[in-house]
């Protein structure tokens, strides 16, 4: 990946690399987003959720940029992610594994220096016996399920666990945590219900701090912040709250090259299944990204790309490696082979693409494929 310069005005694919799609990741915007979230949660601290390769943007680049901005707490989902990332992070960081501690992985987790989010009493006991076996004190986080029924201890086990914790000298619990199911919906009652449940749980652990808010939770207000917030999507420019203007800066831009153009008469079928048929004379362009590159097939006949601010609708089905768009709205000859059209950028947000695809920004981001040339700025 190395050194490069990205110019937003770059209009042509770079024949030297042969790449036909460019995913540009603005690390300065990422850092400003982190700063904004930190300010929003102060005096609490903002962590960074960098699971799934930092939502597809590159966990190492992202984590290092965030470290430079003061971030010291990082969350991944899988132990394998932690094993890969931990050696690339400075020593004064904490790296948490959200999915918990799977049987047989305890020593690997300890050796990696990863901190498991313990999701059951069994996980707690196995971590404690590992600590005993290794003759060390091991750090951990305790997660409770406050109403999502996904991960975490049932709230009613809090008393038993608190008692067990008292007699346990080899586990240091850094904080208790839970996850909000509806934090992107500011008025959803489930948010206040989960907060109330978390407070009942916290009362059983008077010495421990609380960690609750994801991106949406940051904007639900100070009651939700605890000591440590865990934003993910907002760092990467996704909207934290549905139906509200997005306070975050875009971090990702995706430009894809035109690989063929043609003019066709009315009545011409386009793409697999002939699912679209032109109704007038039209000019078409085929661009070099498809569902294997993270542009869902559900965008067929619904999504669009942009060129010079002009919307170019997707016509026909999204193929594995390409998409055909109607470029009749552009002046003839405006596009040629190698011209770059905007898939994500100033004219089309992550949320726009997600809506056209019938999904959420998270799925779009994490699906962006490996065939793009990634340019970090
Ligand atoms: C993914 C995840 C987050 C980050 O959520 P965003 O909505 O992306 O901010 C935080 N906490 C947990 C437990 C998660 O699984």
Short mmCIF file of C-alpha atoms in Angstrom, two decimals, residues 78-324:
data_model
loop_
_atom_site.label_atom_id
_atom_site.label_comp_id
_atom_site.label_asym_id
_atom_site.label_seq_id
_atom_site.Cartn_x
_atom_site.Cartn_y
_atom_site.Cartn_z
CA UNK A 78 -12.94 -12.39 17.45
CA UNK A 79 -9.83 -13.61 19.22
CA UNK A 80 -8.20 -14.12 15.81
CA UNK A 81 -8.61 -10.40 15.14
CA UNK A 82 -7.00 -9.59 18.46
CA UNK A 83 -4.08 -11.93 17.84
CA UNK A 84 -3.40 -10.17 14.57
CA UNK A 85 -3.87 -6.62 15.79
CA UNK A 86 -2.32 -6.67 19.27
CA UNK A 87 1.36 -6.83 18.19
CA UNK A 88 0.76 -3.84 15.90
CA UNK A 89 -0.55 -1.66 18.69
CA UNK A 90 1.63 0.19 21.21
CA UNK A 91 1.87 -1.43 24.65
CA UNK A 92 -0.16 1.21 26.43
CA UNK A 93 -3.38 0.08 24.72
CA UNK A 94 -6.09 -2.31 25.79
CA UNK A 95 -7.62 -4.65 23.24
CA UNK A 96 -10.94 -6.29 24.10
CA UNK A 97 -12.57 -9.33 22.50
CA UNK A 98 -16.33 -8.83 22.37
CA UNK A 99 -17.36 -12.36 21.44
CA UNK A 100 -16.06 -13.78 24.70
CA UNK A 101 -13.79 -16.65 25.65
CA UNK A 102 -14.28 -19.86 23.70
CA UNK A 103 -13.30 -23.16 25.36
CA UNK A 104 -9.73 -24.12 24.57
CA UNK A 105 -8.62 -20.61 23.58
CA UNK A 106 -7.90 -19.32 27.10
CA UNK A 107 -4.10 -19.59 27.01
CA UNK A 108 -3.92 -18.15 23.51
CA UNK A 109 -6.03 -15.23 24.63
CA UNK A 110 -3.79 -14.64 27.65
CA UNK A 111 -0.62 -15.00 25.56
CA UNK A 112 -1.94 -12.52 23.02
CA UNK A 113 -2.46 -9.99 25.79
CA UNK A 114 -6.10 -9.68 24.72
CA UNK A 115 -8.77 -8.87 27.28
CA UNK A 116 -11.87 -11.04 26.93
CA UNK A 117 -15.36 -9.72 27.40
CA UNK A 118 -16.72 -12.53 29.57
CA UNK A 119 -20.27 -13.41 28.65
CA UNK A 120 -21.07 -16.18 31.14
CA UNK A 121 -20.09 -17.50 34.56
CA UNK A 122 -18.46 -20.45 32.81
CA UNK A 123 -16.23 -18.05 30.85
CA UNK A 124 -15.37 -16.25 34.07
CA UNK A 125 -14.40 -19.52 35.79
CA UNK A 126 -12.30 -20.72 32.88
CA UNK A 127 -10.47 -17.38 32.77
CA UNK A 128 -9.85 -17.59 36.49
CA UNK A 129 -8.46 -21.15 36.29
CA UNK A 130 -6.24 -20.03 33.43
CA UNK A 131 -4.94 -17.22 35.60
CA UNK A 132 -4.23 -19.74 38.33
CA UNK A 133 -2.48 -22.10 35.94
CA UNK A 134 -0.33 -19.29 34.56
CA UNK A 135 0.30 -17.81 38.00
CA UNK A 136 -0.86 -14.42 36.80
CA UNK A 137 -3.59 -11.92 37.39
CA UNK A 138 -5.66 -11.66 34.20
CA UNK A 139 -7.80 -8.73 33.22
CA UNK A 140 -11.33 -9.06 31.88
CA UNK A 141 -14.58 -7.27 31.25
CA UNK A 142 -17.98 -8.60 32.32
CA UNK A 143 -20.84 -8.25 29.90
CA UNK A 144 -24.49 -8.45 30.90
CA UNK A 145 -27.44 -8.87 28.60
CA UNK A 146 -29.82 -6.00 29.35
CA UNK A 147 -32.40 -6.81 26.70
CA UNK A 148 -30.83 -7.78 23.41
CA UNK A 149 -30.65 -11.54 24.03
CA UNK A 150 -27.40 -11.75 22.14
CA UNK A 151 -24.32 -11.86 24.37
CA UNK A 152 -23.78 -11.43 28.06
CA UNK A 153 -24.71 -12.84 31.44
CA UNK A 154 -28.36 -12.84 32.40
CA UNK A 155 -28.96 -9.95 34.86
CA UNK A 156 -30.22 -12.33 37.55
CA UNK A 157 -26.75 -13.91 37.80
CA UNK A 158 -25.26 -10.63 39.02
CA UNK A 159 -25.45 -11.44 42.72
CA UNK A 160 -23.88 -14.88 42.35
CA UNK A 161 -21.15 -13.45 40.19
CA UNK A 162 -20.46 -10.54 42.51
CA UNK A 163 -20.01 -13.05 45.36
CA UNK A 164 -17.68 -15.21 43.30
CA UNK A 165 -15.69 -12.18 42.29
CA UNK A 166 -15.10 -11.24 45.93
CA UNK A 167 -13.33 -14.51 46.61
CA UNK A 168 -11.33 -14.43 43.39
CA UNK A 169 -7.87 -12.91 43.56
CA UNK A 170 -6.61 -13.61 40.08
CA UNK A 171 -9.08 -11.77 37.85
CA UNK A 172 -9.12 -8.01 37.57
CA UNK A 173 -12.43 -6.80 36.15
CA UNK A 174 -11.86 -3.48 34.38
CA UNK A 175 -15.53 -2.59 33.95
CA UNK A 176 -18.96 -4.07 33.35
CA UNK A 177 -20.60 -3.56 30.00
CA UNK A 178 -23.77 -4.12 28.00
CA UNK A 179 -24.92 -3.33 24.49
CA UNK A 180 -27.91 -1.28 23.35
CA UNK A 181 -30.18 -2.84 20.72
CA UNK A 182 -31.91 0.36 19.56
CA UNK A 183 -29.44 3.17 20.23
CA UNK A 184 -29.83 4.55 16.69
CA UNK A 185 -33.50 5.25 17.46
CA UNK A 186 -33.36 8.18 19.85
CA UNK A 187 -36.93 7.79 21.10
CA UNK A 188 -37.07 4.03 21.44
CA UNK A 189 -38.28 2.96 24.91
CA UNK A 190 -35.91 0.02 24.89
CA UNK A 191 -33.03 2.45 25.44
CA UNK A 192 -34.36 3.66 28.77
CA UNK A 193 -35.32 0.10 29.74
CA UNK A 194 -31.81 -1.15 29.06
CA UNK A 195 -30.29 1.79 30.93
CA UNK A 196 -32.47 1.05 33.97
CA UNK A 197 -31.48 -2.62 33.85
CA UNK A 198 -27.82 -1.66 33.61
CA UNK A 199 -28.17 0.51 36.69
CA UNK A 200 -29.70 -2.36 38.68
CA UNK A 201 -26.79 -4.56 37.61
CA UNK A 202 -24.21 -1.87 38.42
CA UNK A 203 -25.60 -1.64 41.96
CA UNK A 204 -24.32 -5.18 42.56
CA UNK A 205 -20.81 -4.06 41.57
CA UNK A 206 -20.39 -0.75 43.37
CA UNK A 207 -16.64 -0.66 42.71
CA UNK A 208 -16.88 -1.20 38.97
CA UNK A 209 -17.34 1.30 36.15
CA UNK A 210 -19.84 0.95 33.32
CA UNK A 211 -19.39 0.81 29.55
CA UNK A 212 -22.59 0.95 27.50
CA UNK A 213 -22.79 3.33 24.57
CA UNK A 214 -22.08 2.46 20.95
CA UNK A 215 -22.20 5.25 18.34
CA UNK A 216 -25.92 5.82 18.76
CA UNK A 217 -25.56 5.64 22.54
CA UNK A 218 -23.06 8.51 22.51
CA UNK A 219 -25.84 10.77 21.21
CA UNK A 220 -28.47 9.54 23.69
CA UNK A 221 -26.90 11.75 26.33
CA UNK A 222 -24.62 11.58 29.34
CA UNK A 223 -26.68 8.97 31.23
CA UNK A 224 -25.53 6.43 28.67
CA UNK A 225 -21.82 7.26 28.64
CA UNK A 226 -20.49 5.43 31.70
CA UNK A 227 -16.70 5.69 31.81
CA UNK A 228 -15.98 4.35 28.35
CA UNK A 229 -18.01 4.64 25.14
CA UNK A 230 -17.59 2.13 22.29
CA UNK A 231 -18.33 3.84 18.99
CA UNK A 232 -17.72 2.07 15.70
CA UNK A 233 -19.76 3.25 12.74
CA UNK A 234 -19.64 6.95 13.69
CA UNK A 235 -15.85 6.90 13.58
CA UNK A 236 -16.07 5.75 9.99
CA UNK A 237 -18.56 8.43 9.00
CA UNK A 238 -21.81 6.46 9.35
CA UNK A 239 -24.82 8.22 10.79
CA UNK A 240 -25.18 7.34 14.50
CA UNK A 241 -28.86 8.23 14.73
CA UNK A 242 -31.50 7.25 12.18
CA UNK A 243 -33.56 10.08 10.75
CA UNK A 244 -31.27 12.84 11.99
CA UNK A 245 -28.64 14.80 10.13
CA UNK A 246 -25.31 13.06 10.40
CA UNK A 247 -22.83 14.96 12.62
CA UNK A 248 -19.88 12.84 11.47
CA UNK A 249 -17.49 13.50 8.61
CA UNK A 250 -17.29 11.10 5.68
CA UNK A 251 -14.16 8.96 5.87
CA UNK A 252 -14.60 6.76 2.79
CA UNK A 253 -14.74 7.56 -0.86
CA UNK A 254 -15.16 4.95 -3.56
CA UNK A 255 -14.45 5.63 -7.22
CA UNK A 256 -14.80 2.96 -9.87
CA UNK A 257 -13.58 2.96 -13.46
CA UNK A 258 -15.67 2.77 -16.61
CA UNK A 259 -14.60 -0.30 -18.58
CA UNK A 260 -16.93 -0.05 -21.57
CA UNK A 261 -19.41 2.39 -23.10
CA UNK A 262 -22.03 1.87 -25.80
CA UNK A 263 -25.03 3.52 -27.42
CA UNK A 264 -28.13 1.37 -27.82
CA UNK A 265 -31.56 1.79 -29.41
CA UNK A 266 -34.85 1.59 -27.55
CA UNK A 267 -35.87 -1.98 -26.73
CA UNK A 268 -32.39 -3.22 -25.83
CA UNK A 269 -32.15 -5.69 -22.95
CA UNK A 270 -29.39 -4.96 -20.41
CA UNK A 271 -27.61 -7.43 -18.15
CA UNK A 272 -28.47 -10.88 -16.82
CA UNK A 273 -31.99 -12.05 -17.45
CA UNK A 274 -32.62 -9.07 -19.71
CA UNK A 275 -34.32 -7.75 -16.62
CA UNK A 276 -34.07 -4.17 -17.85
CA UNK A 277 -34.99 -3.08 -21.35
CA UNK A 278 -34.23 0.43 -22.59
CA UNK A 279 -37.32 2.47 -23.40
CA UNK A 280 -35.51 5.09 -25.49
CA UNK A 281 -32.19 5.40 -27.24
CA UNK A 282 -29.62 5.37 -24.48
CA UNK A 283 -25.94 5.57 -23.76
CA UNK A 284 -24.68 3.01 -21.26
CA UNK A 285 -21.45 2.56 -19.33
CA UNK A 286 -20.24 -0.56 -17.58
CA UNK A 287 -18.22 0.06 -14.42
CA UNK A 288 -15.79 -2.30 -12.76
CA UNK A 289 -17.43 -3.25 -9.49
CA UNK A 290 -20.17 -5.70 -8.69
CA UNK A 291 -21.60 -7.71 -5.87
CA UNK A 292 -18.24 -9.42 -5.28
CA UNK A 293 -16.93 -5.93 -4.52
CA UNK A 294 -19.62 -5.16 -2.00
CA UNK A 295 -22.26 -3.53 -4.15
CA UNK A 296 -25.26 -5.69 -3.28
CA UNK A 297 -27.35 -7.28 -5.98
CA UNK A 298 -30.35 -5.63 -4.35
CA UNK A 299 -29.15 -2.36 -5.92
CA UNK A 300 -30.21 -3.74 -9.32
CA UNK A 301 -32.40 -1.11 -11.04
CA UNK A 302 -32.42 0.95 -7.81
CA UNK A 303 -29.00 2.35 -7.02
CA UNK A 304 -26.93 4.92 -8.86
CA UNK A 305 -23.44 6.29 -9.27
CA UNK A 306 -22.44 9.90 -9.91
CA UNK A 307 -20.23 11.72 -12.35
CA UNK A 308 -19.70 15.45 -12.16
CA UNK A 309 -22.62 15.53 -9.76
CA UNK A 310 -24.94 13.90 -12.33
CA UNK A 311 -26.88 10.87 -11.15
CA UNK A 312 -26.36 7.80 -13.34
CA UNK A 313 -28.91 5.11 -12.50
CA UNK A 314 -27.98 1.44 -12.35
CA UNK A 315 -29.83 -0.40 -15.11
CA UNK A 316 -30.36 -4.13 -15.05
CA UNK A 317 -28.91 -6.54 -12.57
CA UNK A 318 -25.72 -6.02 -10.64
CA UNK A 319 -23.22 -8.62 -11.88
CA UNK A 320 -20.43 -10.18 -9.85
CA UNK A 321 -17.73 -7.89 -11.25
CA UNK A 322 -19.58 -5.05 -12.92
CA UNK A 323 -22.60 -2.82 -13.05
CA UNK A 324 -24.15 -1.09 -16.04
#
